PDB file of C-alpha atoms in Angstrom:
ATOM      1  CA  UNK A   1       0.000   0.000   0.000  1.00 80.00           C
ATOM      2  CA  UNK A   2       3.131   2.355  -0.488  1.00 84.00           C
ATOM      3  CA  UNK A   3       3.965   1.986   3.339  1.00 90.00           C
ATOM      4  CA  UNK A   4       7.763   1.955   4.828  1.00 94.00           C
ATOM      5  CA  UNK A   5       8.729   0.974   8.004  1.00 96.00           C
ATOM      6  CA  UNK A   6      11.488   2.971   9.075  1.00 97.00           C
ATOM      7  CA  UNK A   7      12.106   0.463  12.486  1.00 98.00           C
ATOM      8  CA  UNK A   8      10.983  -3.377  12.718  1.00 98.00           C
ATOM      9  CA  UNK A   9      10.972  -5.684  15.952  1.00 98.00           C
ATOM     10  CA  UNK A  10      11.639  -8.969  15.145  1.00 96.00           C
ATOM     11  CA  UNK A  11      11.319 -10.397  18.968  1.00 97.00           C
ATOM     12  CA  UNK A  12      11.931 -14.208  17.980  1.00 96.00           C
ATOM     13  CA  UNK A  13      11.421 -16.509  14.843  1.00 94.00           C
ATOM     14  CA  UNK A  14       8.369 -18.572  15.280  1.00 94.00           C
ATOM     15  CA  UNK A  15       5.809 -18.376  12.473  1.00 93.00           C
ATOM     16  CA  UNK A  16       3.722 -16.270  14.174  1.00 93.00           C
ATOM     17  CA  UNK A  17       6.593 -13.293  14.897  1.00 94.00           C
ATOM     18  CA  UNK A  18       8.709 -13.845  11.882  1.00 94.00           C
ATOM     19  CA  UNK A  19       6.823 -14.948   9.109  1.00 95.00           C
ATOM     20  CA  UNK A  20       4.591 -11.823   7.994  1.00 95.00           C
ATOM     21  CA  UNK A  21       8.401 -10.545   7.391  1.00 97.00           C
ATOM     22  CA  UNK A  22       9.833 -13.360   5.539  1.00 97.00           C
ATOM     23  CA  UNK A  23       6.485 -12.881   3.521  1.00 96.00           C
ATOM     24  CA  UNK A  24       7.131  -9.286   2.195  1.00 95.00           C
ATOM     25  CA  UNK A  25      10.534  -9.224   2.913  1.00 96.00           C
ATOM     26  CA  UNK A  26      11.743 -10.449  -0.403  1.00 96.00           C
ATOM     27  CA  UNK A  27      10.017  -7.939  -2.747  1.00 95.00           C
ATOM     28  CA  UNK A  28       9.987  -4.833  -0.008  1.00 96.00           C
ATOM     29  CA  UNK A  29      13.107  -5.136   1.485  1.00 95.00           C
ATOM     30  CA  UNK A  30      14.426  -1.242   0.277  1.00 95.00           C
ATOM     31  CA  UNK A  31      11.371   0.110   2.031  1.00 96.00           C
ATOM     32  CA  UNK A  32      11.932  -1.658   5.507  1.00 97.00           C
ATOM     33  CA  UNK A  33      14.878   0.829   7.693  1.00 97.00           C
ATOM     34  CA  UNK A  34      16.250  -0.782  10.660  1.00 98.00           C
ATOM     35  CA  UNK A  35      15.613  -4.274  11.760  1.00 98.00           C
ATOM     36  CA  UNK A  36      16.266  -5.347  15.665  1.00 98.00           C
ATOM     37  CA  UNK A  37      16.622  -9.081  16.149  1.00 98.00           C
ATOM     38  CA  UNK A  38      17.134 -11.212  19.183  1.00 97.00           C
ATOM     39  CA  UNK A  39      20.853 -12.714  18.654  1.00 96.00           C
ATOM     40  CA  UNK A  40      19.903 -16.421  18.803  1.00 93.00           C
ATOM     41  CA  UNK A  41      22.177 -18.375  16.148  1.00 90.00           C
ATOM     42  CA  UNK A  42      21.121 -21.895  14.454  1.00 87.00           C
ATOM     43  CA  UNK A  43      23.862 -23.613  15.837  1.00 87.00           C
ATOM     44  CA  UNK A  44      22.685 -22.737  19.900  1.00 89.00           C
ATOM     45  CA  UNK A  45      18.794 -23.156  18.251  1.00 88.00           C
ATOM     46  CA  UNK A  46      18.801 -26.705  16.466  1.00 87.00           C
ATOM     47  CA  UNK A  47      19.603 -28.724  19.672  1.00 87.00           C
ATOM     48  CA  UNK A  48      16.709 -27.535  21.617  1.00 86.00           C
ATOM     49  CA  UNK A  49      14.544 -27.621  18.529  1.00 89.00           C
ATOM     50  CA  UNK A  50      11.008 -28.510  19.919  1.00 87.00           C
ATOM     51  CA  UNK A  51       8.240 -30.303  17.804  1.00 85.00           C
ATOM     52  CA  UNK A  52       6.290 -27.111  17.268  1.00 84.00           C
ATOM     53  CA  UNK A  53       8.839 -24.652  16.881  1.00 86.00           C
ATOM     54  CA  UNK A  54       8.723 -24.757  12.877  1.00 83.00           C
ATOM     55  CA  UNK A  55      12.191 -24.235  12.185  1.00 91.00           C
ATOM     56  CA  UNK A  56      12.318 -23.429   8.305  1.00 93.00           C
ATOM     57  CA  UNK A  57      10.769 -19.847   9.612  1.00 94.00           C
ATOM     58  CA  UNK A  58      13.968 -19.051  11.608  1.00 93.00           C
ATOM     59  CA  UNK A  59      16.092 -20.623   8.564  1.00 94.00           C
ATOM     60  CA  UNK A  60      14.365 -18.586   6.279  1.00 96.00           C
ATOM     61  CA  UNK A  61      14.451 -15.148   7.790  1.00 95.00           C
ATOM     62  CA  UNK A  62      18.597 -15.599   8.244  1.00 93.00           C
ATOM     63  CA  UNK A  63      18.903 -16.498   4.613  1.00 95.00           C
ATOM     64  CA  UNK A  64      16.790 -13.986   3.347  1.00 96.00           C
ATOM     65  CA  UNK A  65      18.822 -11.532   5.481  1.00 95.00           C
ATOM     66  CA  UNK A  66      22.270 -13.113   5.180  1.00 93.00           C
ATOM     67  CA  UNK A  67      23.411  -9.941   3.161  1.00 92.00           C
ATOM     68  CA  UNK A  68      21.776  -7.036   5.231  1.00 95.00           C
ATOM     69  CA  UNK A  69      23.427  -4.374   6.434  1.00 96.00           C
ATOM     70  CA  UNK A  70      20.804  -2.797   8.473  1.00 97.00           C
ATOM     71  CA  UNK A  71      20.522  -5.881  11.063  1.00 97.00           C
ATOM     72  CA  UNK A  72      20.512  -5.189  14.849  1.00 97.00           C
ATOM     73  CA  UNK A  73      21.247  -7.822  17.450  1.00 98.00           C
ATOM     74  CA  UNK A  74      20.114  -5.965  20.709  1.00 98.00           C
ATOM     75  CA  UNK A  75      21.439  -7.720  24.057  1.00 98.00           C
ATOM     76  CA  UNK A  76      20.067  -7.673  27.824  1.00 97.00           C
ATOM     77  CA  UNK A  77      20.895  -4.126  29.368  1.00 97.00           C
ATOM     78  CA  UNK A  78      20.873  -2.323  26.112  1.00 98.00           C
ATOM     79  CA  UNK A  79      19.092   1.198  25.863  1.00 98.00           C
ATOM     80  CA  UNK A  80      18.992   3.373  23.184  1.00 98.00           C
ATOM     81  CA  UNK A  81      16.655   6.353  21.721  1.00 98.00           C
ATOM     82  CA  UNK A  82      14.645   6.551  18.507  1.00 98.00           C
ATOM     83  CA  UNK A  83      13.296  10.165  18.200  1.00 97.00           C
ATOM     84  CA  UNK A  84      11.601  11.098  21.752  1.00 97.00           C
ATOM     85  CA  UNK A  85      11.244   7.241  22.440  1.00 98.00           C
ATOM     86  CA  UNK A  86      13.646   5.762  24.737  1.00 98.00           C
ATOM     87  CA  UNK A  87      13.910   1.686  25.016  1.00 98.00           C
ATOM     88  CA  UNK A  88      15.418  -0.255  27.654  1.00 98.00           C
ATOM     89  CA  UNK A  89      16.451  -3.754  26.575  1.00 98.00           C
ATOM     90  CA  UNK A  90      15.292  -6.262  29.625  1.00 98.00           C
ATOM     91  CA  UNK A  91      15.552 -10.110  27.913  1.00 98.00           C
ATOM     92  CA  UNK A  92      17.372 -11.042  24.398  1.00 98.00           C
ATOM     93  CA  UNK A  93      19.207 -14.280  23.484  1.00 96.00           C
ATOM     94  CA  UNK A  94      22.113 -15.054  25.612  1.00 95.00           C
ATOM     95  CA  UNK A  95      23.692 -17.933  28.260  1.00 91.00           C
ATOM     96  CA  UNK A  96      21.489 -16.111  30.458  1.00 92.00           C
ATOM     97  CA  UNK A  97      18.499 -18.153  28.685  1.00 91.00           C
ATOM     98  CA  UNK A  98      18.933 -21.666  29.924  1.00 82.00           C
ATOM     99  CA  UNK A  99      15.240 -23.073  30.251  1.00 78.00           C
ATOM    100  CA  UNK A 100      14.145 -25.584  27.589  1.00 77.00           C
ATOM    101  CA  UNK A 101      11.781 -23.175  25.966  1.00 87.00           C
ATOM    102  CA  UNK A 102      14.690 -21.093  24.682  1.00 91.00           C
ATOM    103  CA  UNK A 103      12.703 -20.596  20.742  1.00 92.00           C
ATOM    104  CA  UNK A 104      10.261 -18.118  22.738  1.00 94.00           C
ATOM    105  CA  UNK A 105      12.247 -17.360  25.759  1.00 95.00           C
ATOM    106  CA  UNK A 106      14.892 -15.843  23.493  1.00 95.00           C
ATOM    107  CA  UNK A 107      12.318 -12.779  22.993  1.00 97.00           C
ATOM    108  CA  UNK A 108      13.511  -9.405  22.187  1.00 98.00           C
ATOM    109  CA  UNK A 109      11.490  -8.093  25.981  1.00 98.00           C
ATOM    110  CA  UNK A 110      11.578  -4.267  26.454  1.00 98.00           C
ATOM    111  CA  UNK A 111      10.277  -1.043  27.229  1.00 98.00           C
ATOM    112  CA  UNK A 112       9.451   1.947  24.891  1.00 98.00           C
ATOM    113  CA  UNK A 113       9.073   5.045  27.296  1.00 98.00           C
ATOM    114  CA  UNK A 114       7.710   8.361  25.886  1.00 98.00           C
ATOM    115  CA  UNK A 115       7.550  11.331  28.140  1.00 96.00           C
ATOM    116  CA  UNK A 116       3.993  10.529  29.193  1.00 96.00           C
ATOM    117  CA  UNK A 117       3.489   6.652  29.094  1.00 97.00           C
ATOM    118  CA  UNK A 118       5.193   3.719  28.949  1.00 98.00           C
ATOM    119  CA  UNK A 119       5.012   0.320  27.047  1.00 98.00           C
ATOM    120  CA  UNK A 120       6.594  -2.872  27.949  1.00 98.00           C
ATOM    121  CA  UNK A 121       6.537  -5.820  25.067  1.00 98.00           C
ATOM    122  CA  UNK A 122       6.814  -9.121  26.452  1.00 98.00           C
ATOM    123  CA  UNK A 123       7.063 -10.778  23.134  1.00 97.00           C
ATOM    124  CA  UNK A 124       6.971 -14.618  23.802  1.00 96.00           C
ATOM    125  CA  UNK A 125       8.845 -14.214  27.116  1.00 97.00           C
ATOM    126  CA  UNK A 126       7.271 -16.819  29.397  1.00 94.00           C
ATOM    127  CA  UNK A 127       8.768 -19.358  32.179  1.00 91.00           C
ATOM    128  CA  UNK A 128      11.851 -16.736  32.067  1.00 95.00           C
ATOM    129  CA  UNK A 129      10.041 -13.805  33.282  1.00 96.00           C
ATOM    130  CA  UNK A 130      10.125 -14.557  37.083  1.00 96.00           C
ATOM    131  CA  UNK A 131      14.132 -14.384  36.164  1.00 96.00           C
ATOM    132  CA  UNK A 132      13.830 -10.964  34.449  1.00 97.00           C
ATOM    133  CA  UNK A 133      11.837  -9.411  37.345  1.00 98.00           C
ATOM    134  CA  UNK A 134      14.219 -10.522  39.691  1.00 97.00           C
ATOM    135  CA  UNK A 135      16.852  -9.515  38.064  1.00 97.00           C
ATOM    136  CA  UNK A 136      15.793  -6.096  37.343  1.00 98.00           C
ATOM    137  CA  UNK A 137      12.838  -5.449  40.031  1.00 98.00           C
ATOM    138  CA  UNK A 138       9.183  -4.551  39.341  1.00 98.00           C
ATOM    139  CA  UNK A 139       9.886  -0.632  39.119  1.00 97.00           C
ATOM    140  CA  UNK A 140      11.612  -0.987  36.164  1.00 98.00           C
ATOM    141  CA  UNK A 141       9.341  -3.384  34.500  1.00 98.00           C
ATOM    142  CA  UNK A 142       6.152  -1.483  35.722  1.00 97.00           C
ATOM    143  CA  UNK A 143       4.702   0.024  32.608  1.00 97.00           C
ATOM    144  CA  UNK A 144       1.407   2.064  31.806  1.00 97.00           C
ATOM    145  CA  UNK A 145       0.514  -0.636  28.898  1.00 98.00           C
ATOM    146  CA  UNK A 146       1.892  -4.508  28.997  1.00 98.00           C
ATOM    147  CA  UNK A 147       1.825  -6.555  25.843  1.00 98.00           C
ATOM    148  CA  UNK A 148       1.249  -9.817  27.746  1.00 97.00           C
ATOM    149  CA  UNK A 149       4.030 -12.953  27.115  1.00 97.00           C
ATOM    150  CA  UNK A 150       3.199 -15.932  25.001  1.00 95.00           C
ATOM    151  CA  UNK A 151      -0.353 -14.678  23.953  1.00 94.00           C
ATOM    152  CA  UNK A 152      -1.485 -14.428  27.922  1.00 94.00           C
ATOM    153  CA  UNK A 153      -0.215 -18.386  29.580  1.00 92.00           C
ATOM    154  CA  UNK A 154       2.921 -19.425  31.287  1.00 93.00           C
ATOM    155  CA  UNK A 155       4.138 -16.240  32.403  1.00 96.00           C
ATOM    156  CA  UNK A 156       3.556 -16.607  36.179  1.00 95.00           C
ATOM    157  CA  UNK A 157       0.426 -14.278  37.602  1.00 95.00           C
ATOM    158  CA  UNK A 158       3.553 -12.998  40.564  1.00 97.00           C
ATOM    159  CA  UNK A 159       5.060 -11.660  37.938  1.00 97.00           C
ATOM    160  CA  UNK A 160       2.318  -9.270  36.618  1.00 98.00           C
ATOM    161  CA  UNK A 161       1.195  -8.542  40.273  1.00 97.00           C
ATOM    162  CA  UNK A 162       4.622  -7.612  40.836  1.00 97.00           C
ATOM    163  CA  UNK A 163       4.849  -5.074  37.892  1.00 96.00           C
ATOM    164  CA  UNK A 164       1.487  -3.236  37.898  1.00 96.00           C
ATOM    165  CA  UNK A 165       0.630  -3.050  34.711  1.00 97.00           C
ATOM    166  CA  UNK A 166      -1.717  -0.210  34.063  1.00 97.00           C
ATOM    167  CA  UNK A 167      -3.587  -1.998  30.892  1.00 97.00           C
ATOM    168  CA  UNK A 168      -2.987  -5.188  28.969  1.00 97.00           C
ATOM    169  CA  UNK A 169      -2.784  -6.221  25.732  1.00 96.00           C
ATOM    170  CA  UNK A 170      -3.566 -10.094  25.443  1.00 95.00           C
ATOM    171  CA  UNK A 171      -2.362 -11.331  21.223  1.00 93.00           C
ATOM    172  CA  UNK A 172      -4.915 -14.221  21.304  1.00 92.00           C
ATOM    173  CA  UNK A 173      -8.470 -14.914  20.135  1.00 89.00           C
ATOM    174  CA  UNK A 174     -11.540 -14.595  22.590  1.00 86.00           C
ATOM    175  CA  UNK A 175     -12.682 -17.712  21.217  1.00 84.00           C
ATOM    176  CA  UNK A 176      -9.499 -19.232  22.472  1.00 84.00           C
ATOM    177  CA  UNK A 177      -9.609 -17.279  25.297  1.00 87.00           C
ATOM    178  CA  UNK A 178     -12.750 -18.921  26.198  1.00 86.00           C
ATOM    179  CA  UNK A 179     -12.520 -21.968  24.796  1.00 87.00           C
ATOM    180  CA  UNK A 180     -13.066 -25.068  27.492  1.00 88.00           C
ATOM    181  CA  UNK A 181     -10.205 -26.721  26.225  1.00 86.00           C
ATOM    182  CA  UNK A 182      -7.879 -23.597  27.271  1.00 84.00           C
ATOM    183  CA  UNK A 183      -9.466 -21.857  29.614  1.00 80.00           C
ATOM    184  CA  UNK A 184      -7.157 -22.626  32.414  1.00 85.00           C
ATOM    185  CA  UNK A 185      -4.396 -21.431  30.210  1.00 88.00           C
ATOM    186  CA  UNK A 186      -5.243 -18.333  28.002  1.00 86.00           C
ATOM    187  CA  UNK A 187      -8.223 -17.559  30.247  1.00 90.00           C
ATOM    188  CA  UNK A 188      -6.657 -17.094  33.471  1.00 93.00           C
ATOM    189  CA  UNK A 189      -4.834 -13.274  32.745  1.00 95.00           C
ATOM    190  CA  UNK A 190      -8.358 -12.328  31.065  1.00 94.00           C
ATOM    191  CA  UNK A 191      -9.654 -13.222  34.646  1.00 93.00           C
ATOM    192  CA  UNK A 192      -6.933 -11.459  36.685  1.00 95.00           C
ATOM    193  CA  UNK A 193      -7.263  -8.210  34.649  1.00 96.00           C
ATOM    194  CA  UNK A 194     -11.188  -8.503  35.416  1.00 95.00           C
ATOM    195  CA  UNK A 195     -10.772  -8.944  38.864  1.00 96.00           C
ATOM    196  CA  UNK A 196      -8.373  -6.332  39.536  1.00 96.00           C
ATOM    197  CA  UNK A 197     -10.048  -4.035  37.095  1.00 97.00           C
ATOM    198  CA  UNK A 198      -7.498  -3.559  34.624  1.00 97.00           C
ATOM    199  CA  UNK A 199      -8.127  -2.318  31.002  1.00 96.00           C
ATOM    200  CA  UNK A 200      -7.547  -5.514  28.999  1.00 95.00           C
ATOM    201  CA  UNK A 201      -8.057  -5.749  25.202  1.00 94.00           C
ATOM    202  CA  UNK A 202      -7.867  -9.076  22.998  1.00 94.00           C
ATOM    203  CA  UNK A 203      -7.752 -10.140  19.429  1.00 92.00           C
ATOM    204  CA  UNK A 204     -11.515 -10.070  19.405  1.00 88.00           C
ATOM    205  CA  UNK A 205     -13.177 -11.243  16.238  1.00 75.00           C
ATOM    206  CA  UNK A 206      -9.879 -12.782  14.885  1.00 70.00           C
ATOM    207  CA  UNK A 207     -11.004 -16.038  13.697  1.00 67.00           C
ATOM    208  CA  UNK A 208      -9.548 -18.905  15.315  1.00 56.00           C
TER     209      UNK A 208
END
């Protein structure tokens, strides 16, 4: 649609982060500016490969890539500015990621701060979190919007009680959301936000 996009996230290669990019990537690539990845390398990725962690999405992003010049790595602790934004780096790929579940737990996790609000992306960060928080304390995680981890399940409730979150953003369907299968999984945030009156919002009306 004549778009650009001057800065692009990638937080980690599953299907559902990556492959949008690897989609246009090929025939837009002059009209995408600087790309931020999470520094996770095939050789550290293909031993803890897990059945549904489609792998030919994170193959294909690094050889559509291999020849790009405008590829960030950021790293745990970075912080940088774009414009009147400043973003503090809290989780990327690094020895500091040891659980199992490294293909999400790898996540590019940080804040974008703007004079008047705050926003803290989660990305697929999950079993980790509880990690992060300790490591850098709930102040600095507390944000005025939360993208909730892993599409609202397996980041530990502490960890959200700790930080505060002034209004959540939860990437999943309501239908899976509600769904009887899942609702002790997806549903649970959905409940917490309710309960403690938080602002929540969901992919409502995405079909499932």
């Amino acid at each position: 649609n004549g778009g650009k996009v001057d800065y692009w996230f990638m937080t980690h290669y599953h299907a559902d982060h990556c492959g949008a990019f690897n989609a246009v990537y090929p025939e837009y690539k002059d009209k995408i500016g600087t790309i931020y990845i999470t520094p996770l390398t095939w050789g550290e990725y293909e031993p803890n490969i897990n059945p549904w962690d489609a792998p030919e999405t994170f193959q294909l992003f690094f050889e559509q890539t291999k020849d790009a010049e405008n590829i960030i790595p950021l790293h745990r602790g970075d912080e940088f500015d774009i414009g009147d934004l400043h973003f503090t780096v809290f989780n990327a790929w690094d020895d500091e990621v040891t659980c199992s579940e490294i293909a999400n737990n790898c996540s590019l996790m940080f804040k974008v701060q703007s004079a008047n609000s705050s926003f803290l992306f989660f990305g697929d960060v999950s079993f980790l979190s509880s990690y992060i928080l300790e490591k850098y304390g709930a102040e600095a995680l507390h944000a005025d919007y939360v993208q909730a981890g892993h599409h609202g399940w397996q980041v530990p409730m502490e960890v959200y009680e700790a930080i505060e979150p002034g209004e959540m953003f939860i990437d999943a369907m309501d239908e899976l959301i509600n769904s009887p299968e899942y609702v002790d999984r997806h549903g649970v945030l959905v409940r917490w936000c309710q309960e403690h009156e938080i602002p929540y919002h969901t992919l409502n009306g995405t079909p499932y």
